[in-house]
Amino acid sequence: MTVSTALSNEFVTQFPLFRRHPELTAPLLAQARRQEVPLRTHLYWEGDSCAGIAFLLAGEIRVYKCGESGREITLYEIGPGETCILNASCILGNNTYPANAVTTAASTLVLVPAHDFKRLLDSDGTLRMFVFSLLSQRLTEVMALVNEVAFGRLDERLVDYLVEKSADGVLAATHQKIANDLGTSREVVSRLLKDFERQGRVLLARNEIRLVDGADPGAIK
């Protein structure tokens, strides 16, 4: 199957590692298809089989676990130029997908069939290097998450989250989204944010949190 120049160029723009390896890019994309996926589309539910692996060209995907109580925790987010390491693990181990994956923005994917991905991973060191590098990165992130959930004070974690995620002192997010990312309940996040507001450190509006000008974020603690 001939790979279109447009798809090849789009792919190597977001995955520059493959620009130096056209001998790998062509067979990787030979059976692939480009797909537009709307916002809030579930790509995988926990227990699904993995018929292929998605390389993200644009958009964002959230990978999360859901407990029996319905509480969610974000494991990691996937951006352009990345793929899902759980997706790769599912294919390599012939296992079902162990979490949930949903688009948090309209996304563009390149979907590579599982058998083609596995065959190329077996034969090409460049692709293995890419996957193992991503595995190392994700493992570090998940270990940090485990440490925060198990040992971190939630108020301190919330402060760090607000500072990290805000742009120009403003964070556009629901309390439920923050709770999901921190692995707690919406009620706990809302209570803490109300405490911060009473302290004069933040201003709360619908789906928006504004850090007060001149406030020391660390003082929220």
PDB file of C-alpha atoms in Angstrom:
ATOM      1  CA  MET A   1       0.000   0.000   0.000  1.00  0.00           C
ATOM      2  CA  THR A   2       1.401   3.411  -0.983  1.00  0.00           C
ATOM      3  CA  VAL A   3       1.759   5.928   1.849  1.00  0.00           C
ATOM      4  CA  SER A   4       0.563   9.421   0.938  1.00  0.00           C
ATOM      5  CA  THR A   5       3.157  12.158   1.131  1.00  0.00           C
ATOM      6  CA  ALA A   6       0.761  14.316   3.134  1.00  0.00           C
ATOM      7  CA  LEU A   7       0.291  11.667   5.829  1.00  0.00           C
ATOM      8  CA  SER A   8       4.006  10.901   5.952  1.00  0.00           C
ATOM      9  CA  ASN A   9       4.883  14.593   6.333  1.00  0.00           C
ATOM     10  CA  GLU A  10       2.238  15.109   8.986  1.00  0.00           C
ATOM     11  CA  PHE A  11       3.464  12.064  10.900  1.00  0.00           C
ATOM     12  CA  VAL A  12       7.167  12.954  10.943  1.00  0.00           C
ATOM     13  CA  THR A  13       6.341  16.552  11.896  1.00  0.00           C
ATOM     14  CA  GLN A  14       4.812  15.328  15.150  1.00  0.00           C
ATOM     15  CA  PHE A  15       7.177  12.358  15.541  1.00  0.00           C
ATOM     16  CA  PRO A  16      10.559  13.808  14.484  1.00  0.00           C
ATOM     17  CA  LEU A  17      12.417  10.653  15.548  1.00  0.00           C
ATOM     18  CA  PHE A  18      10.972   8.935  12.470  1.00  0.00           C
ATOM     19  CA  ARG A  19      12.123  11.703  10.116  1.00  0.00           C
ATOM     20  CA  ARG A  20      15.591  10.201  10.317  1.00  0.00           C
ATOM     21  CA  HIS A  21      14.268   6.715   9.609  1.00  0.00           C
ATOM     22  CA  PRO A  22      12.167   6.709   6.422  1.00  0.00           C
ATOM     23  CA  GLU A  23      12.824   2.981   6.125  1.00  0.00           C
ATOM     24  CA  LEU A  24      10.692   2.537   9.265  1.00  0.00           C
ATOM     25  CA  THR A  25       8.129   5.262   8.639  1.00  0.00           C
ATOM     26  CA  ALA A  26       6.897   3.800   5.344  1.00  0.00           C
ATOM     27  CA  PRO A  27       6.112   0.280   6.645  1.00  0.00           C
ATOM     28  CA  LEU A  28       4.661   1.706   9.873  1.00  0.00           C
ATOM     29  CA  LEU A  29       2.206   3.835   7.916  1.00  0.00           C
ATOM     30  CA  ALA A  30       1.600   1.348   5.081  1.00  0.00           C
ATOM     31  CA  GLN A  31      -1.529  -0.151   6.680  1.00  0.00           C
ATOM     32  CA  ALA A  32      -2.336   2.794   8.932  1.00  0.00           C
ATOM     33  CA  ARG A  33      -5.315   5.078   8.651  1.00  0.00           C
ATOM     34  CA  ARG A  34      -5.724   8.691   9.672  1.00  0.00           C
ATOM     35  CA  GLN A  35      -8.804   9.334  11.774  1.00  0.00           C
ATOM     36  CA  GLU A  36     -10.505  12.445  13.166  1.00  0.00           C
ATOM     37  CA  VAL A  37     -12.001  11.830  16.605  1.00  0.00           C
ATOM     38  CA  PRO A  38     -14.445  14.246  18.282  1.00  0.00           C
ATOM     39  CA  LEU A  39     -14.121  15.616  21.802  1.00  0.00           C
ATOM     40  CA  ARG A  40     -15.189  13.251  24.616  1.00  0.00           C
ATOM     41  CA  THR A  41     -14.909  10.094  22.510  1.00  0.00           C
ATOM     42  CA  HIS A  42     -13.945   6.994  24.459  1.00  0.00           C
ATOM     43  CA  LEU A  43     -11.214   5.222  22.550  1.00  0.00           C
ATOM     44  CA  TYR A  44     -11.000   2.423  25.115  1.00  0.00           C
ATOM     45  CA  TRP A  45     -12.972   1.206  28.061  1.00  0.00           C
ATOM     46  CA  GLU A  46     -11.259  -0.968  30.651  1.00  0.00           C
ATOM     47  CA  GLY A  47     -11.300  -4.555  29.405  1.00  0.00           C
ATOM     48  CA  ASP A  48     -11.393  -3.706  25.697  1.00  0.00           C
ATOM     49  CA  SER A  49      -9.099  -5.547  23.305  1.00  0.00           C
ATOM     50  CA  CYS A  50      -6.520  -3.527  21.371  1.00  0.00           C
ATOM     51  CA  ALA A  51      -6.881  -4.003  17.621  1.00  0.00           C
ATOM     52  CA  GLY A  52      -4.326  -1.280  16.911  1.00  0.00           C
ATOM     53  CA  ILE A  53      -2.212   1.455  18.381  1.00  0.00           C
ATOM     54  CA  ALA A  54      -2.877   5.181  18.040  1.00  0.00           C
ATOM     55  CA  PHE A  55      -0.197   7.774  17.325  1.00  0.00           C
ATOM     56  CA  LEU A  56      -1.555  11.209  18.216  1.00  0.00           C
ATOM     57  CA  LEU A  57      -1.080  13.959  15.624  1.00  0.00           C
ATOM     58  CA  ALA A  58      -3.286  16.584  17.267  1.00  0.00           C
ATOM     59  CA  GLY A  59      -5.520  16.945  20.301  1.00  0.00           C
ATOM     60  CA  GLU A  60      -5.311  15.296  23.711  1.00  0.00           C
ATOM     61  CA  ILE A  61      -6.257  11.970  25.291  1.00  0.00           C
ATOM     62  CA  ARG A  62      -6.822  11.330  28.984  1.00  0.00           C
ATOM     63  CA  VAL A  63      -6.014   7.881  30.376  1.00  0.00           C
ATOM     64  CA  TYR A  64      -7.715   7.186  33.692  1.00  0.00           C
ATOM     65  CA  LYS A  65      -8.912   4.549  36.141  1.00  0.00           C
ATOM     66  CA  CYS A  66     -12.352   4.435  37.699  1.00  0.00           C
ATOM     67  CA  GLY A  67     -13.036   2.909  41.106  1.00  0.00           C
ATOM     68  CA  GLU A  68     -16.117   1.004  42.240  1.00  0.00           C
ATOM     69  CA  SER A  69     -17.422   4.189  43.871  1.00  0.00           C
ATOM     70  CA  GLY A  70     -17.231   5.980  40.535  1.00  0.00           C
ATOM     71  CA  ARG A  71     -14.278   8.130  41.597  1.00  0.00           C
ATOM     72  CA  GLU A  72     -11.744   8.661  38.820  1.00  0.00           C
ATOM     73  CA  ILE A  73      -8.017   9.326  38.797  1.00  0.00           C
ATOM     74  CA  THR A  74      -6.004  10.474  35.806  1.00  0.00           C
ATOM     75  CA  LEU A  75      -2.982   8.273  35.140  1.00  0.00           C
ATOM     76  CA  TYR A  76      -1.544  10.496  32.411  1.00  0.00           C
ATOM     77  CA  GLU A  77      -2.469  12.590  29.402  1.00  0.00           C
ATOM     78  CA  ILE A  78      -1.274  12.002  25.836  1.00  0.00           C
ATOM     79  CA  GLY A  79      -0.391  14.924  23.586  1.00  0.00           C
ATOM     80  CA  PRO A  80       0.676  15.315  19.956  1.00  0.00           C
ATOM     81  CA  GLY A  81       3.800  13.328  19.153  1.00  0.00           C
ATOM     82  CA  GLU A  82       2.977  10.627  21.708  1.00  0.00           C
ATOM     83  CA  THR A  83       1.264   7.264  21.867  1.00  0.00           C
ATOM     84  CA  CYS A  84      -0.287   5.344  24.750  1.00  0.00           C
ATOM     85  CA  ILE A  85       2.112   3.015  26.513  1.00  0.00           C
ATOM     86  CA  LEU A  86      -0.791   0.998  27.951  1.00  0.00           C
ATOM     87  CA  ASN A  87      -2.010   0.549  24.391  1.00  0.00           C
ATOM     88  CA  ALA A  88       1.426  -0.771  23.405  1.00  0.00           C
ATOM     89  CA  SER A  89       1.575  -3.008  26.488  1.00  0.00           C
ATOM     90  CA  CYS A  90      -1.868  -4.395  25.688  1.00  0.00           C
ATOM     91  CA  ILE A  91      -0.701  -5.395  22.202  1.00  0.00           C
ATOM     92  CA  LEU A  92       2.651  -6.829  23.278  1.00  0.00           C
ATOM     93  CA  GLY A  93       1.204  -8.850  26.156  1.00  0.00           C
ATOM     94  CA  ASN A  94      -1.972  -9.903  24.342  1.00  0.00           C
ATOM     95  CA  ASN A  95      -3.917  -8.383  27.221  1.00  0.00           C
ATOM     96  CA  THR A  96      -7.034  -6.244  27.420  1.00  0.00           C
ATOM     97  CA  TYR A  97      -6.759  -2.509  28.003  1.00  0.00           C
ATOM     98  CA  PRO A  98      -6.337  -1.966  31.770  1.00  0.00           C
ATOM     99  CA  ALA A  99      -7.803   1.559  31.995  1.00  0.00           C
ATOM    100  CA  ASN A 100     -10.036   3.999  30.110  1.00  0.00           C
ATOM    101  CA  ALA A 101      -8.970   6.451  27.403  1.00  0.00           C
ATOM    102  CA  VAL A 102     -11.036   9.432  26.266  1.00  0.00           C
ATOM    103  CA  THR A 103     -10.327  12.437  24.070  1.00  0.00           C
ATOM    104  CA  THR A 104     -10.290  15.715  26.012  1.00  0.00           C
ATOM    105  CA  ALA A 105     -10.018  17.694  22.769  1.00  0.00           C
ATOM    106  CA  ALA A 106     -10.915  16.996  19.167  1.00  0.00           C
ATOM    107  CA  SER A 107      -8.067  14.749  18.069  1.00  0.00           C
ATOM    108  CA  THR A 108      -6.346  13.406  14.971  1.00  0.00           C
ATOM    109  CA  LEU A 109      -4.915   9.898  15.184  1.00  0.00           C
ATOM    110  CA  VAL A 110      -2.854   7.594  13.021  1.00  0.00           C
ATOM    111  CA  LEU A 111      -4.082   4.079  13.777  1.00  0.00           C
ATOM    112  CA  VAL A 112      -1.603   1.255  13.114  1.00  0.00           C
ATOM    113  CA  PRO A 113      -2.948  -2.331  13.191  1.00  0.00           C
ATOM    114  CA  ALA A 114      -1.702  -4.337  16.159  1.00  0.00           C
ATOM    115  CA  HIS A 115      -0.052  -7.103  14.125  1.00  0.00           C
ATOM    116  CA  ASP A 116       1.910  -4.592  12.002  1.00  0.00           C
ATOM    117  CA  PHE A 117       3.051  -2.689  15.090  1.00  0.00           C
ATOM    118  CA  LYS A 118       4.158  -5.865  16.842  1.00  0.00           C
ATOM    119  CA  ARG A 119       6.000  -7.137  13.767  1.00  0.00           C
ATOM    120  CA  LEU A 120       7.915  -3.871  13.346  1.00  0.00           C
ATOM    121  CA  LEU A 121       8.692  -3.652  17.069  1.00  0.00           C
ATOM    122  CA  ASP A 122      10.215  -7.132  16.888  1.00  0.00           C
ATOM    123  CA  SER A 123      12.434  -6.209  13.946  1.00  0.00           C
ATOM    124  CA  ASP A 124      13.368  -2.548  14.412  1.00  0.00           C
ATOM    125  CA  GLY A 125      15.473  -1.055  17.193  1.00  0.00           C
ATOM    126  CA  THR A 126      14.366   2.517  16.480  1.00  0.00           C
ATOM    127  CA  LEU A 127      10.736   1.741  17.210  1.00  0.00           C
ATOM    128  CA  ARG A 128      11.719  -0.203  20.322  1.00  0.00           C
ATOM    129  CA  MET A 129      13.771   2.782  21.511  1.00  0.00           C
ATOM    130  CA  PHE A 130      10.773   5.072  21.030  1.00  0.00           C
ATOM    131  CA  VAL A 131       8.443   2.748  22.951  1.00  0.00           C
ATOM    132  CA  PHE A 132      10.890   2.083  25.783  1.00  0.00           C
ATOM    133  CA  SER A 133      11.632   5.796  26.134  1.00  0.00           C
ATOM    134  CA  LEU A 134       7.932   6.527  26.450  1.00  0.00           C
ATOM    135  CA  LEU A 135       7.536   3.630  28.885  1.00  0.00           C
ATOM    136  CA  SER A 136      10.258   5.090  31.104  1.00  0.00           C
ATOM    137  CA  GLN A 137       8.634   8.522  31.025  1.00  0.00           C
ATOM    138  CA  ARG A 138       5.162   7.214  31.839  1.00  0.00           C
ATOM    139  CA  LEU A 139       6.428   4.936  34.598  1.00  0.00           C
ATOM    140  CA  THR A 140       8.118   7.915  36.243  1.00  0.00           C
ATOM    141  CA  GLU A 141       4.875   9.918  36.017  1.00  0.00           C
ATOM    142  CA  VAL A 142       2.739   7.122  37.457  1.00  0.00           C
ATOM    143  CA  MET A 143       5.206   6.527  40.312  1.00  0.00           C
ATOM    144  CA  ALA A 144       5.066  10.242  41.133  1.00  0.00           C
ATOM    145  CA  LEU A 145       1.266  10.029  41.105  1.00  0.00           C
ATOM    146  CA  VAL A 146       1.308   7.046  43.471  1.00  0.00           C
ATOM    147  CA  ASN A 147       3.630   8.953  45.810  1.00  0.00           C
ATOM    148  CA  GLU A 148       1.384  12.015  45.776  1.00  0.00           C
ATOM    149  CA  VAL A 149      -1.819  10.052  46.362  1.00  0.00           C
ATOM    150  CA  ALA A 150      -0.321   7.877  49.087  1.00  0.00           C
ATOM    151  CA  PHE A 151       1.825  10.395  50.932  1.00  0.00           C
ATOM    152  CA  GLY A 152       1.064  13.930  49.763  1.00  0.00           C
ATOM    153  CA  ARG A 153      -1.214  16.394  51.540  1.00  0.00           C
ATOM    154  CA  LEU A 154      -4.138  17.138  49.280  1.00  0.00           C
ATOM    155  CA  ASP A 155      -4.160  20.879  49.976  1.00  0.00           C
ATOM    156  CA  GLU A 156      -0.494  21.100  48.938  1.00  0.00           C
ATOM    157  CA  ARG A 157      -1.146  18.994  45.849  1.00  0.00           C
ATOM    158  CA  LEU A 158      -4.055  21.259  44.913  1.00  0.00           C
ATOM    159  CA  VAL A 159      -1.856  24.359  45.238  1.00  0.00           C
ATOM    160  CA  ASP A 160       0.791  22.796  43.016  1.00  0.00           C
ATOM    161  CA  TYR A 161      -1.916  21.824  40.510  1.00  0.00           C
ATOM    162  CA  LEU A 162      -3.373  25.351  40.346  1.00  0.00           C
ATOM    163  CA  VAL A 163       0.026  26.922  39.787  1.00  0.00           C
ATOM    164  CA  GLU A 164       1.117  24.348  37.206  1.00  0.00           C
ATOM    165  CA  LYS A 165      -2.098  24.279  35.178  1.00  0.00           C
ATOM    166  CA  SER A 166      -3.023  27.972  35.221  1.00  0.00           C
ATOM    167  CA  ALA A 167      -2.196  30.337  32.379  1.00  0.00           C
ATOM    168  CA  ASP A 168      -1.698  34.005  33.333  1.00  0.00           C
ATOM    169  CA  GLY A 169      -3.159  33.197  36.721  1.00  0.00           C
ATOM    170  CA  VAL A 170      -6.364  31.638  35.366  1.00  0.00           C
ATOM    171  CA  LEU A 171      -7.354  27.973  35.246  1.00  0.00           C
ATOM    172  CA  ALA A 172     -10.399  26.999  33.190  1.00  0.00           C
ATOM    173  CA  ALA A 173     -11.506  23.693  34.701  1.00  0.00           C
ATOM    174  CA  THR A 174     -14.408  22.194  36.585  1.00  0.00           C
ATOM    175  CA  HIS A 175     -14.003  21.024  40.157  1.00  0.00           C
ATOM    176  CA  GLN A 176     -14.778  17.508  38.908  1.00  0.00           C
ATOM    177  CA  LYS A 177     -11.934  17.678  36.377  1.00  0.00           C
ATOM    178  CA  ILE A 178      -9.514  18.756  39.108  1.00  0.00           C
ATOM    179  CA  ALA A 179     -10.781  15.991  41.394  1.00  0.00           C
ATOM    180  CA  ASN A 180     -10.290  13.419  38.655  1.00  0.00           C
ATOM    181  CA  ASP A 181      -6.731  14.583  38.053  1.00  0.00           C
ATOM    182  CA  LEU A 182      -5.898  14.516  41.762  1.00  0.00           C
ATOM    183  CA  GLY A 183      -7.660  11.247  42.536  1.00  0.00           C
ATOM    184  CA  THR A 184     -10.145  12.644  45.029  1.00  0.00           C
ATOM    185  CA  SER A 185     -13.785  13.719  45.128  1.00  0.00           C
ATOM    186  CA  ARG A 186     -15.344  16.872  43.722  1.00  0.00           C
ATOM    187  CA  GLU A 187     -16.697  17.738  47.171  1.00  0.00           C
ATOM    188  CA  VAL A 188     -13.214  17.739  48.713  1.00  0.00           C
ATOM    189  CA  VAL A 189     -11.808  19.924  45.930  1.00  0.00           C
ATOM    190  CA  SER A 190     -14.736  22.365  46.220  1.00  0.00           C
ATOM    191  CA  ARG A 191     -14.251  22.621  49.989  1.00  0.00           C
ATOM    192  CA  LEU A 192     -10.538  23.323  49.674  1.00  0.00           C
ATOM    193  CA  LEU A 193     -11.100  25.908  46.938  1.00  0.00           C
ATOM    194  CA  LYS A 194     -13.699  27.647  49.118  1.00  0.00           C
ATOM    195  CA  ASP A 195     -11.124  27.752  51.912  1.00  0.00           C
ATOM    196  CA  PHE A 196      -8.603  29.285  49.504  1.00  0.00           C
ATOM    197  CA  GLU A 197     -11.201  31.848  48.411  1.00  0.00           C
ATOM    198  CA  ARG A 198     -11.930  32.836  52.013  1.00  0.00           C
ATOM    199  CA  GLN A 199      -8.193  33.332  52.475  1.00  0.00           C
ATOM    200  CA  GLY A 200      -8.257  35.778  49.562  1.00  0.00           C
ATOM    201  CA  ARG A 201      -5.935  33.680  47.428  1.00  0.00           C
ATOM    202  CA  VAL A 202      -8.288  32.707  44.602  1.00  0.00           C
ATOM    203  CA  LEU A 203     -11.487  33.933  42.980  1.00  0.00           C
ATOM    204  CA  LEU A 204     -13.994  31.275  41.942  1.00  0.00           C
ATOM    205  CA  ALA A 205     -16.380  31.505  38.999  1.00  0.00           C
ATOM    206  CA  ARG A 206     -18.206  28.921  36.922  1.00  0.00           C
ATOM    207  CA  ASN A 207     -15.590  26.550  35.486  1.00  0.00           C
ATOM    208  CA  GLU A 208     -12.846  29.092  36.267  1.00  0.00           C
ATOM    209  CA  ILE A 209     -10.355  29.658  39.070  1.00  0.00           C
ATOM    210  CA  ARG A 210      -8.349  32.859  39.173  1.00  0.00           C
ATOM    211  CA  LEU A 211      -5.252  33.267  41.313  1.00  0.00           C
ATOM    212  CA  VAL A 212      -5.464  36.648  43.019  1.00  0.00           C
ATOM    213  CA  ASP A 213      -2.921  39.165  41.679  1.00  0.00           C
ATOM    214  CA  GLY A 214      -0.035  39.586  44.045  1.00  0.00           C
ATOM    215  CA  ALA A 215      -0.918  36.554  46.108  1.00  0.00           C
ATOM    216  CA  ASP A 216       1.854  34.129  46.948  1.00  0.00           C
ATOM    217  CA  PRO A 217       0.525  30.754  45.768  1.00  0.00           C
ATOM    218  CA  GLY A 218       2.515  29.054  48.478  1.00  0.00           C
ATOM    219  CA  ALA A 219       0.673  31.046  51.106  1.00  0.00           C
ATOM    220  CA  ILE A 220      -2.516  29.159  50.244  1.00  0.00           C
ATOM    221  CA  LYS A 221      -1.090  26.318  52.263  1.00  0.00           C
TER     222      LYS A 221
END
